[in-house]
Amino acid sequence: MDVDVNFETGENMVFKAKKADMRPLQVMDDAIGEDDELEDEENDLLDEQVLTLCDSCWALVEMTLHNSDVVGGIVSAGLCPRLVELLYISQSSIILAPVLRLLGNIVSAEISYSQAVIDAKLLEVIPSVMTTTSRAVREEACWMLSNIAGGQEEQVVAMMNAPGVINGLVEQMSWAEYGVKREATWAMCNIIVRANVEFVKEVVRMGVLQSFCPLLDEWEDPMVELVILEAIESLLQKDPQEGRIAVEESGCLAKIEELSYDQNDDVSGMASQLIDTWFDNEGDEVDATLAPAVVGSEQTGEALNFQPVQSDVQFNFNQS
């Protein structure tokens, strides 16, 4: 059997598998250990089976990209639980990367397909997958989660409630390589836009705004900058008072002010809009509290009543 897929990248590469490679894993497990002389042979066969499984997954990845009916066929055939099972039993990035890419293609196709993957216990295993040392595996995992987070509210809630998923994303945002951090940030931004105010307060407490700052400053990635700005706007809409304080104290406001002069028109326009809508009057509010009352003014309209900004505002991130 010839498979034209590279193990790591999915690029074309010919690999020829023997018929013996296609034996079920259980048969292989039963054979190993029965005869010491067969141990090396069985290990070699198992390695070839791993490579065959890898190439099979990459082949399905390519097929799902070019034919949406293939995704439906995979789901209808009941392969989603089997694919998720591979995430539980395999430690090899050669297997994990293509399986995650295939699952990502499935969840991004239709909402019902995404639910089928969630029902197969995907969210329970993803936190452990995100602890692997493989950059490619962690990037694929975060990309898949960003696709789920862009779906229905029930699926976003499932992500929020799944133990370790949000913590895993926040951790990748704080220290991971750029490609991983980018996908984790995209997933978190999708969640923030759809989450309730109490959840948003919680992830702010976990430091997501501080993790946004480098992506607004160092990498010059307009797509990610727009996604982050949209998430910050959603945060401000849900919790204007504490949100403004959090955005400023995290350093995001300074980055947004810099982006208002960005060469990308979409980025600069959205940054300017955020400043004009949520921060432009802050200085006026403070000045109004310090200004003396005007006596004998000729103006007859109602006076504006600016309330001073309280310096002792405390964040309340407790979940309801």
C-alpha positions as YAML, in Angstrom:
chain: A
units: angstrom
residues:
- id: 1
  name: MET
  ca: [0.00, 0.00, 0.00]
- id: 2
  name: ASP
  ca: [1.39, 3.39, -0.98]
- id: 3
  name: VAL
  ca: [0.57, 6.48, 1.11]
- id: 4
  name: ASP
  ca: [1.78, 9.85, -0.08]
- id: 5
  name: VAL
  ca: [1.87, 11.76, 3.20]
- id: 6
  name: ASN
  ca: [4.83, 12.90, 5.29]
- id: 7
  name: PHE
  ca: [4.72, 11.81, 8.95]
- id: 8
  name: GLU
  ca: [5.15, 15.24, 10.52]
- id: 9
  name: THR
  ca: [3.93, 17.84, 8.02]
- id: 10
  name: GLY
  ca: [1.49, 16.07, 5.76]
- id: 11
  name: GLU
  ca: [3.64, 16.80, 2.70]
- id: 12
  name: ASN
  ca: [3.93, 14.20, -0.03]
- id: 13
  name: MET
  ca: [6.18, 11.27, 0.76]
- id: 14
  name: VAL
  ca: [5.85, 7.64, -0.33]
- id: 15
  name: PHE
  ca: [5.63, 4.97, 2.36]
- id: 16
  name: LYS
  ca: [4.98, 1.31, 1.53]
- id: 17
  name: ALA
  ca: [3.33, -0.81, 4.21]
- id: 18
  name: LYS
  ca: [3.18, -4.60, 4.40]
- id: 19
  name: LYS
  ca: [-0.02, -6.52, 4.91]
- id: 20
  name: ALA
  ca: [1.25, -7.63, 8.31]
- id: 21
  name: ASP
  ca: [1.26, -3.98, 9.42]
- id: 22
  name: MET
  ca: [-2.52, -3.80, 9.34]
- id: 23
  name: ARG
  ca: [-3.12, -6.30, 12.14]
- id: 24
  name: PRO
  ca: [-5.24, -4.89, 15.01]
- id: 25
  name: LEU
  ca: [-3.40, -3.48, 18.00]
- id: 26
  name: GLN
  ca: [-4.84, -6.18, 20.28]
- id: 27
  name: VAL
  ca: [-3.33, -8.91, 18.09]
- id: 28
  name: MET
  ca: [0.02, -7.18, 18.30]
- id: 29
  name: ASP
  ca: [-0.25, -6.89, 22.10]
- id: 30
  name: ASP
  ca: [-1.04, -10.60, 22.42]
- id: 31
  name: ALA
  ca: [1.92, -11.55, 20.27]
- id: 32
  name: ILE
  ca: [4.51, -9.48, 22.12]
- id: 33
  name: GLY
  ca: [6.02, -11.34, 25.04]
- id: 34
  name: GLU
  ca: [5.10, -14.87, 23.91]
- id: 35
  name: ASP
  ca: [8.54, -15.50, 22.53]
- id: 36
  name: ASP
  ca: [11.62, -13.45, 23.36]
- id: 37
  name: GLU
  ca: [13.02, -14.12, 19.89]
- id: 38
  name: LEU
  ca: [10.00, -12.38, 18.35]
- id: 39
  name: GLU
  ca: [10.29, -9.24, 20.49]
- id: 40
  name: ASP
  ca: [12.44, -7.21, 18.11]
- id: 41
  name: GLU
  ca: [10.36, -8.26, 15.12]
- id: 42
  name: GLU
  ca: [7.11, -7.32, 16.86]
- id: 43
  name: ASN
  ca: [8.52, -3.94, 17.89]
- id: 44
  name: ASP
  ca: [9.51, -3.26, 14.32]
- id: 45
  name: LEU
  ca: [6.04, -4.23, 13.13]
- id: 46
  name: LEU
  ca: [4.46, -2.03, 15.77]
- id: 47
  name: ASP
  ca: [6.58, 0.89, 14.65]
- id: 48
  name: GLU
  ca: [5.48, 0.36, 11.07]
- id: 49
  name: GLN
  ca: [1.88, 0.13, 12.22]
- id: 50
  name: VAL
  ca: [2.26, 3.48, 13.98]
- id: 51
  name: LEU
  ca: [3.59, 5.02, 10.79]
- id: 52
  name: THR
  ca: [0.76, 3.48, 8.79]
- id: 53
  name: LEU
  ca: [-1.79, 4.88, 11.23]
- id: 54
  name: CYS
  ca: [-0.10, 8.27, 11.00]
- id: 55
  name: ASP
  ca: [-0.26, 8.30, 7.21]
- id: 56
  name: SER
  ca: [-3.86, 7.10, 7.24]
- id: 57
  name: CYS
  ca: [-4.85, 10.02, 9.45]
- id: 58
  name: TRP
  ca: [-2.99, 12.52, 7.25]
- id: 59
  name: ALA
  ca: [-4.73, 11.05, 4.21]
- id: 60
  name: LEU
  ca: [-8.11, 11.58, 5.89]
- id: 61
  name: VAL
  ca: [-7.08, 15.11, 6.77]
- id: 62
  name: GLU
  ca: [-6.45, 15.87, 3.10]
- id: 63
  name: MET
  ca: [-9.72, 14.26, 2.09]
- id: 64
  name: THR
  ca: [-11.75, 16.28, 4.62]
- id: 65
  name: LEU
  ca: [-10.21, 19.47, 3.28]
- id: 66
  name: HIS
  ca: [-11.38, 18.81, -0.26]
- id: 67
  name: ASN
  ca: [-14.61, 16.87, 0.25]
- id: 68
  name: SER
  ca: [-17.03, 17.79, 3.04]
- id: 69
  name: ASP
  ca: [-18.92, 14.53, 2.56]
- id: 70
  name: VAL
  ca: [-15.92, 12.68, 3.96]
- id: 71
  name: VAL
  ca: [-16.41, 14.38, 7.33]
- id: 72
  name: GLY
  ca: [-19.99, 13.17, 7.48]
- id: 73
  name: GLY
  ca: [-18.83, 9.69, 6.56]
- id: 74
  name: ILE
  ca: [-16.27, 9.65, 9.38]
- id: 75
  name: VAL
  ca: [-18.89, 10.73, 11.92]
- id: 76
  name: SER
  ca: [-21.54, 8.34, 10.60]
- id: 77
  name: ALA
  ca: [-19.10, 5.44, 10.71]
- id: 78
  name: GLY
  ca: [-18.56, 6.08, 14.43]
- id: 79
  name: LEU
  ca: [-14.86, 6.88, 14.09]
- id: 80
  name: CYS
  ca: [-14.88, 9.91, 16.41]
- id: 81
  name: PRO
  ca: [-14.64, 7.81, 19.61]
- id: 82
  name: ARG
  ca: [-11.81, 5.80, 18.06]
- id: 83
  name: LEU
  ca: [-9.91, 8.96, 17.11]
- id: 84
  name: VAL
  ca: [-10.34, 10.40, 20.60]
- id: 85
  name: GLU
  ca: [-9.23, 7.07, 22.07]
- id: 86
  name: LEU
  ca: [-5.93, 7.46, 20.24]
- id: 87
  name: LEU
  ca: [-5.34, 10.65, 22.24]
- id: 88
  name: TYR
  ca: [-5.67, 8.61, 25.42]
- id: 89
  name: ILE
  ca: [-3.42, 5.71, 24.48]
- id: 90
  name: SER
  ca: [-0.71, 7.31, 22.33]
- id: 91
  name: GLN
  ca: [2.23, 9.36, 23.52]
- id: 92
  name: SER
  ca: [3.74, 9.80, 20.06]
- id: 93
  name: SER
  ca: [3.54, 13.15, 18.32]
- id: 94
  name: ILE
  ca: [3.59, 11.22, 15.03]
- id: 95
  name: ILE
  ca: [0.10, 9.98, 15.93]
- id: 96
  name: LEU
  ca: [-1.21, 12.87, 18.03]
- id: 97
  name: ALA
  ca: [-0.58, 15.64, 15.50]
- id: 98
  name: PRO
  ca: [-2.58, 14.17, 12.58]
- id: 99
  name: VAL
  ca: [-5.35, 12.91, 14.88]
- id: 100
  name: LEU
  ca: [-5.79, 16.39, 16.35]
- id: 101
  name: ARG
  ca: [-5.75, 17.96, 12.88]
- id: 102
  name: LEU
  ca: [-8.41, 15.51, 11.71]
- id: 103
  name: LEU
  ca: [-10.57, 16.17, 14.78]
- id: 104
  name: GLY
  ca: [-10.13, 19.90, 14.19]
- id: 105
  name: ASN
  ca: [-11.40, 19.54, 10.65]
- id: 106
  name: ILE
  ca: [-14.38, 17.58, 11.94]
- id: 107
  name: VAL
  ca: [-15.41, 20.09, 14.62]
- id: 108
  name: SER
  ca: [-15.11, 22.99, 12.19]
- id: 109
  name: ALA
  ca: [-17.38, 21.38, 9.60]
- id: 110
  name: GLU
  ca: [-20.79, 21.32, 11.30]
- id: 111
  name: ILE
  ca: [-22.11, 21.94, 14.80]
- id: 112
  name: SER
  ca: [-23.51, 18.42, 15.06]
- id: 113
  name: TYR
  ca: [-20.11, 16.98, 14.15]
- id: 114
  name: SER
  ca: [-18.48, 19.11, 16.82]
- id: 115
  name: GLN
  ca: [-20.92, 17.75, 19.38]
- id: 116
  name: ALA
  ca: [-20.12, 14.20, 18.30]
- id: 117
  name: VAL
  ca: [-16.46, 14.80, 19.08]
- id: 118
  name: ILE
  ca: [-17.28, 16.36, 22.46]
- id: 119
  name: ASP
  ca: [-19.55, 13.42, 23.28]
- id: 120
  name: ALA
  ca: [-16.59, 11.12, 22.59]
- id: 121
  name: LYS
  ca: [-14.89, 12.57, 25.73]
- id: 122
  name: LEU
  ca: [-12.48, 14.83, 23.86]
- id: 123
  name: LEU
  ca: [-12.45, 17.60, 26.47]
- id: 124
  name: GLU
  ca: [-11.45, 15.17, 29.22]
- id: 125
  name: VAL
  ca: [-8.18, 14.22, 27.50]
- id: 126
  name: ILE
  ca: [-7.17, 17.56, 25.97]
- id: 127
  name: PRO
  ca: [-5.56, 18.97, 29.16]
- id: 128
  name: SER
  ca: [-3.05, 16.11, 29.25]
- id: 129
  name: VAL
  ca: [-2.40, 16.48, 25.52]
- id: 130
  name: MET
  ca: [-1.51, 20.15, 26.09]
- id: 131
  name: THR
  ca: [1.24, 19.14, 28.52]
- id: 132
  name: THR
  ca: [3.28, 17.33, 25.86]
- id: 133
  name: THR
  ca: [6.69, 18.66, 24.92]
- id: 134
  name: SER
  ca: [5.79, 18.63, 21.22]
- id: 135
  name: ARG
  ca: [5.10, 22.13, 19.93]
- id: 136
  name: ALA
  ca: [3.19, 20.75, 16.94]
- id: 137
  name: VAL
  ca: [0.84, 18.72, 19.15]
- id: 138
  name: ARG
  ca: [0.10, 21.62, 21.50]
- id: 139
  name: GLU
  ca: [-0.53, 23.93, 18.56]
- id: 140
  name: GLU
  ca: [-2.93, 21.47, 16.95]
- id: 141
  name: ALA
  ca: [-4.76, 21.00, 20.27]
- id: 142
  name: CYS
  ca: [-5.23, 24.74, 20.78]
- id: 143
  name: TRP
  ca: [-6.31, 25.21, 17.17]
- id: 144
  name: MET
  ca: [-8.95, 22.53, 17.57]
- id: 145
  name: LEU
  ca: [-10.22, 24.14, 20.79]
- id: 146
  name: SER
  ca: [-10.49, 27.50, 19.02]
- id: 147
  name: ASN
  ca: [-12.76, 25.86, 16.44]
- id: 148
  name: ILE
  ca: [-14.97, 24.43, 19.17]
- id: 149
  name: ALA
  ca: [-15.05, 27.80, 20.94]
- id: 150
  name: GLY
  ca: [-16.36, 29.38, 17.76]
- id: 151
  name: GLY
  ca: [-19.39, 27.10, 17.78]
- id: 152
  name: GLN
  ca: [-22.61, 26.95, 19.75]
- id: 153
  name: GLU
  ca: [-23.00, 28.35, 23.24]
- id: 154
  name: GLU
  ca: [-23.56, 24.89, 24.75]
- id: 155
  name: GLN
  ca: [-20.23, 23.71, 23.38]
- id: 156
  name: VAL
  ca: [-18.44, 26.78, 24.72]
- id: 157
  name: VAL
  ca: [-20.02, 26.14, 28.12]
- id: 158
  name: ALA
  ca: [-18.79, 22.55, 27.94]
- id: 159
  name: MET
  ca: [-15.26, 23.86, 27.39]
- id: 160
  name: MET
  ca: [-15.60, 26.27, 30.30]
- id: 161
  name: ASN
  ca: [-16.78, 23.50, 32.62]
- id: 162
  name: ALA
  ca: [-14.29, 20.84, 31.52]
- id: 163
  name: PRO
  ca: [-11.58, 20.48, 34.20]
- id: 164
  name: GLY
  ca: [-8.19, 21.72, 33.05]
- id: 165
  name: VAL
  ca: [-9.15, 23.07, 29.62]
- id: 166
  name: ILE
  ca: [-9.19, 26.78, 30.49]
- id: 167
  name: ASN
  ca: [-6.14, 26.45, 32.74]
- id: 168
  name: GLY
  ca: [-4.33, 24.69, 29.92]
- id: 169
  name: LEU
  ca: [-5.11, 27.49, 27.46]
- id: 170
  name: VAL
  ca: [-4.04, 30.18, 29.93]
- id: 171
  name: GLU
  ca: [-0.78, 28.33, 30.56]
- id: 172
  name: GLN
  ca: [0.00, 28.06, 26.84]
- id: 173
  name: MET
  ca: [-0.79, 31.76, 26.42]
- id: 174
  name: SER
  ca: [1.70, 32.68, 29.13]
- id: 175
  name: TRP
  ca: [4.84, 30.84, 28.01]
- id: 176
  name: ALA
  ca: [4.44, 28.76, 24.85]
- id: 177
  name: GLU
  ca: [6.03, 29.27, 21.44]
- id: 178
  name: TYR
  ca: [4.39, 31.89, 19.24]
- id: 179
  name: GLY
  ca: [2.40, 29.47, 17.07]
- id: 180
  name: VAL
  ca: [0.96, 27.72, 20.14]
- id: 181
  name: LYS
  ca: [0.32, 31.00, 21.95]
- id: 182
  name: ARG
  ca: [-1.46, 32.37, 18.89]
- id: 183
  name: GLU
  ca: [-3.90, 29.46, 18.72]
- id: 184
  name: ALA
  ca: [-4.47, 29.42, 22.49]
- id: 185
  name: THR
  ca: [-5.20, 33.14, 22.41]
- id: 186
  name: TRP
  ca: [-7.62, 32.73, 19.53]
- id: 187
  name: ALA
  ca: [-9.47, 30.05, 21.50]
- id: 188
  name: MET
  ca: [-9.59, 32.19, 24.63]
- id: 189
  name: CYS
  ca: [-10.85, 35.23, 22.71]
- id: 190
  name: ASN
  ca: [-13.67, 33.16, 21.20]
- id: 191
  name: ILE
  ca: [-14.60, 32.01, 24.70]
- id: 192
  name: ILE
  ca: [-14.54, 35.52, 26.17]
- id: 193
  name: VAL
  ca: [-16.88, 36.81, 23.47]
- id: 194
  name: ARG
  ca: [-19.44, 34.10, 24.31]
- id: 195
  name: ALA
  ca: [-18.94, 33.74, 28.06]
- id: 196
  name: ASN
  ca: [-20.90, 35.35, 30.89]
- id: 197
  name: VAL
  ca: [-19.51, 38.19, 32.96]
- id: 198
  name: GLU
  ca: [-18.51, 36.01, 35.92]
- id: 199
  name: PHE
  ca: [-16.41, 33.73, 33.74]
- id: 200
  name: VAL
  ca: [-14.77, 36.74, 32.07]
- id: 201
  name: LYS
  ca: [-13.83, 38.10, 35.50]
- id: 202
  name: GLU
  ca: [-12.30, 34.76, 36.38]
- id: 203
  name: VAL
  ca: [-10.06, 34.55, 33.30]
- id: 204
  name: VAL
  ca: [-9.02, 38.17, 33.85]
- id: 205
  name: ARG
  ca: [-7.95, 37.15, 37.34]
- id: 206
  name: MET
  ca: [-5.96, 34.30, 35.78]
- id: 207
  name: GLY
  ca: [-3.91, 36.82, 33.77]
- id: 208
  name: VAL
  ca: [-5.22, 36.57, 30.21]
- id: 209
  name: LEU
  ca: [-4.99, 40.33, 29.66]
- id: 210
  name: GLN
  ca: [-1.30, 40.34, 30.53]
- id: 211
  name: SER
  ca: [-0.82, 37.50, 28.05]
- id: 212
  name: PHE
  ca: [-2.55, 39.56, 25.36]
- id: 213
  name: CYS
  ca: [0.05, 42.34, 25.58]
- id: 214
  name: PRO
  ca: [2.95, 40.68, 23.68]
- id: 215
  name: LEU
  ca: [0.59, 39.69, 20.87]
- id: 216
  name: LEU
  ca: [-0.56, 43.31, 20.59]
- id: 217
  name: ASP
  ca: [3.00, 44.58, 20.48]
- id: 218
  name: GLU
  ca: [5.76, 42.25, 19.32]
- id: 219
  name: TRP
  ca: [4.45, 40.08, 16.51]
- id: 220
  name: GLU
  ca: [2.58, 42.44, 14.16]
- id: 221
  name: ASP
  ca: [-0.12, 39.90, 13.35]
- id: 222
  name: PRO
  ca: [-3.22, 41.91, 12.31]
- id: 223
  name: MET
  ca: [-5.60, 38.94, 12.44]
- id: 224
  name: VAL
  ca: [-4.69, 38.11, 16.03]
- id: 225
  name: GLU
  ca: [-4.70, 41.78, 17.01]
- id: 226
  name: LEU
  ca: [-8.26, 42.16, 15.72]
- id: 227
  name: VAL
  ca: [-9.41, 39.04, 17.56]
- id: 228
  name: ILE
  ca: [-7.89, 40.32, 20.81]
- id: 229
  name: LEU
  ca: [-9.40, 43.78, 20.36]
- id: 230
  name: GLU
  ca: [-12.80, 42.18, 19.80]
- id: 231
  name: ALA
  ca: [-12.41, 40.17, 23.01]
- id: 232
  name: ILE
  ca: [-11.40, 43.27, 24.96]
- id: 233
  name: GLU
  ca: [-14.41, 45.14, 23.59]
- id: 234
  name: SER
  ca: [-16.66, 42.28, 24.70]
- id: 235
  name: LEU
  ca: [-15.08, 42.33, 28.16]
- id: 236
  name: LEU
  ca: [-15.73, 46.07, 28.46]
- id: 237
  name: GLN
  ca: [-19.33, 45.69, 27.35]
- id: 238
  name: LYS
  ca: [-19.96, 43.00, 29.95]
- id: 239
  name: ASP
  ca: [-18.22, 44.73, 32.85]
- id: 240
  name: PRO
  ca: [-17.52, 48.40, 32.02]
- id: 241
  name: GLN
  ca: [-16.27, 49.58, 35.41]
- id: 242
  name: GLU
  ca: [-13.94, 46.79, 36.46]
- id: 243
  name: GLY
  ca: [-13.11, 46.01, 32.84]
- id: 244
  name: ARG
  ca: [-11.67, 49.45, 32.21]
- id: 245
  name: ILE
  ca: [-9.51, 49.21, 35.31]
- id: 246
  name: ALA
  ca: [-8.30, 45.73, 34.38]
- id: 247
  name: VAL
  ca: [-7.45, 46.70, 30.79]
- id: 248
  name: GLU
  ca: [-5.44, 49.69, 31.98]
- id: 249
  name: GLU
  ca: [-3.61, 47.93, 34.82]
- id: 250
  name: SER
  ca: [-2.70, 44.95, 32.62]
- id: 251
  name: GLY
  ca: [-0.87, 47.17, 30.15]
- id: 252
  name: CYS
  ca: [-3.33, 46.47, 27.34]
- id: 253
  name: LEU
  ca: [-4.51, 50.07, 27.18]
- id: 254
  name: ALA
  ca: [-1.01, 51.31, 26.36]
- id: 255
  name: LYS
  ca: [-0.75, 48.71, 23.59]
- id: 256
  name: ILE
  ca: [-4.18, 49.68, 22.24]
- id: 257
  name: GLU
  ca: [-3.11, 53.33, 22.14]
- id: 258
  name: GLU
  ca: [-0.07, 52.34, 20.09]
- id: 259
  name: LEU
  ca: [-2.25, 50.28, 17.74]
- id: 260
  name: SER
  ca: [-4.43, 53.32, 17.05]
- id: 261
  name: TYR
  ca: [-1.52, 54.46, 14.83]
- id: 262
  name: ASP
  ca: [-1.00, 51.04, 13.22]
- id: 263
  name: GLN
  ca: [-0.46, 50.83, 9.48]
- id: 264
  name: ASN
  ca: [-3.29, 48.32, 9.16]
- id: 265
  name: ASP
  ca: [-6.48, 50.36, 8.78]
- id: 266
  name: ASP
  ca: [-8.72, 47.74, 10.39]
- id: 267
  name: VAL
  ca: [-6.47, 47.45, 13.44]
- id: 268
  name: SER
  ca: [-5.99, 51.19, 13.89]
- id: 269
  name: GLY
  ca: [-9.69, 51.84, 13.37]
- id: 270
  name: MET
  ca: [-10.80, 49.32, 15.98]
- id: 271
  name: ALA
  ca: [-8.15, 50.45, 18.47]
- id: 272
  name: SER
  ca: [-9.23, 54.08, 18.06]
- id: 273
  name: GLN
  ca: [-12.86, 53.10, 18.49]
- id: 274
  name: LEU
  ca: [-12.10, 51.30, 21.75]
- id: 275
  name: ILE
  ca: [-10.24, 54.31, 23.11]
- id: 276
  name: ASP
  ca: [-12.93, 56.78, 22.04]
- id: 277
  name: THR
  ca: [-15.74, 54.64, 23.44]
- id: 278
  name: TRP
  ca: [-14.28, 53.44, 26.72]
- id: 279
  name: PHE
  ca: [-11.27, 55.52, 27.73]
- id: 280
  name: ASP
  ca: [-11.36, 58.93, 26.06]
- id: 281
  name: ASN
  ca: [-13.33, 60.61, 28.87]
- id: 282
  name: GLU
  ca: [-11.33, 59.27, 31.80]
- id: 283
  name: GLY
  ca: [-9.23, 62.38, 32.12]
- id: 284
  name: ASP
  ca: [-12.29, 64.62, 31.88]
- id: 285
  name: GLU
  ca: [-13.94, 62.73, 34.71]
- id: 286
  name: VAL
  ca: [-11.00, 63.26, 37.02]
- id: 287
  name: ASP
  ca: [-10.69, 66.94, 36.10]
- id: 288
  name: ALA
  ca: [-14.39, 67.51, 36.71]
- id: 289
  name: THR
  ca: [-14.09, 66.31, 40.30]
- id: 290
  name: LEU
  ca: [-11.25, 68.76, 40.94]
- id: 291
  name: ALA
  ca: [-12.79, 71.81, 39.27]
- id: 292
  name: PRO
  ca: [-14.46, 74.46, 41.50]
- id: 293
  name: ALA
  ca: [-18.18, 75.04, 41.24]
- id: 294
  name: VAL
  ca: [-19.18, 77.78, 38.82]
- id: 295
  name: VAL
  ca: [-21.16, 80.47, 40.55]
- id: 296
  name: GLY
  ca: [-23.40, 82.82, 38.59]
- id: 297
  name: SER
  ca: [-23.05, 80.94, 35.35]
- id: 298
  name: GLU
  ca: [-25.19, 82.16, 32.50]
- id: 299
  name: GLN
  ca: [-25.79, 78.61, 31.31]
- id: 300
  name: THR
  ca: [-29.32, 77.44, 31.98]
- id: 301
  name: GLY
  ca: [-29.03, 73.74, 31.04]
- id: 302
  name: GLU
  ca: [-28.61, 70.95, 33.53]
- id: 303
  name: ALA
  ca: [-25.10, 70.59, 34.93]
- id: 304
  name: LEU
  ca: [-23.22, 67.40, 34.18]
- id: 305
  name: ASN
  ca: [-22.65, 65.33, 37.31]
- id: 306
  name: PHE
  ca: [-19.33, 63.48, 37.01]
- id: 307
  name: GLN
  ca: [-18.74, 60.90, 39.72]
- id: 308
  name: PRO
  ca: [-15.13, 60.54, 40.90]
- id: 309
  name: VAL
  ca: [-13.33, 57.32, 40.10]
- id: 310
  name: GLN
  ca: [-13.06, 55.36, 43.36]
- id: 311
  name: SER
  ca: [-9.48, 54.41, 44.18]
- id: 312
  name: ASP
  ca: [-10.47, 51.51, 46.41]
- id: 313
  name: VAL
  ca: [-12.38, 49.47, 43.83]
- id: 314
  name: GLN
  ca: [-11.68, 45.80, 44.40]
- id: 315
  name: PHE
  ca: [-11.97, 43.09, 41.77]
- id: 316
  name: ASN
  ca: [-14.60, 40.46, 42.51]
- id: 317
  name: PHE
  ca: [-13.84, 37.36, 40.49]
- id: 318
  name: ASN
  ca: [-15.97, 34.89, 42.44]
- id: 319
  name: GLN
  ca: [-18.11, 32.71, 40.24]
- id: 320
  name: SER
  ca: [-21.84, 32.96, 40.88]
...
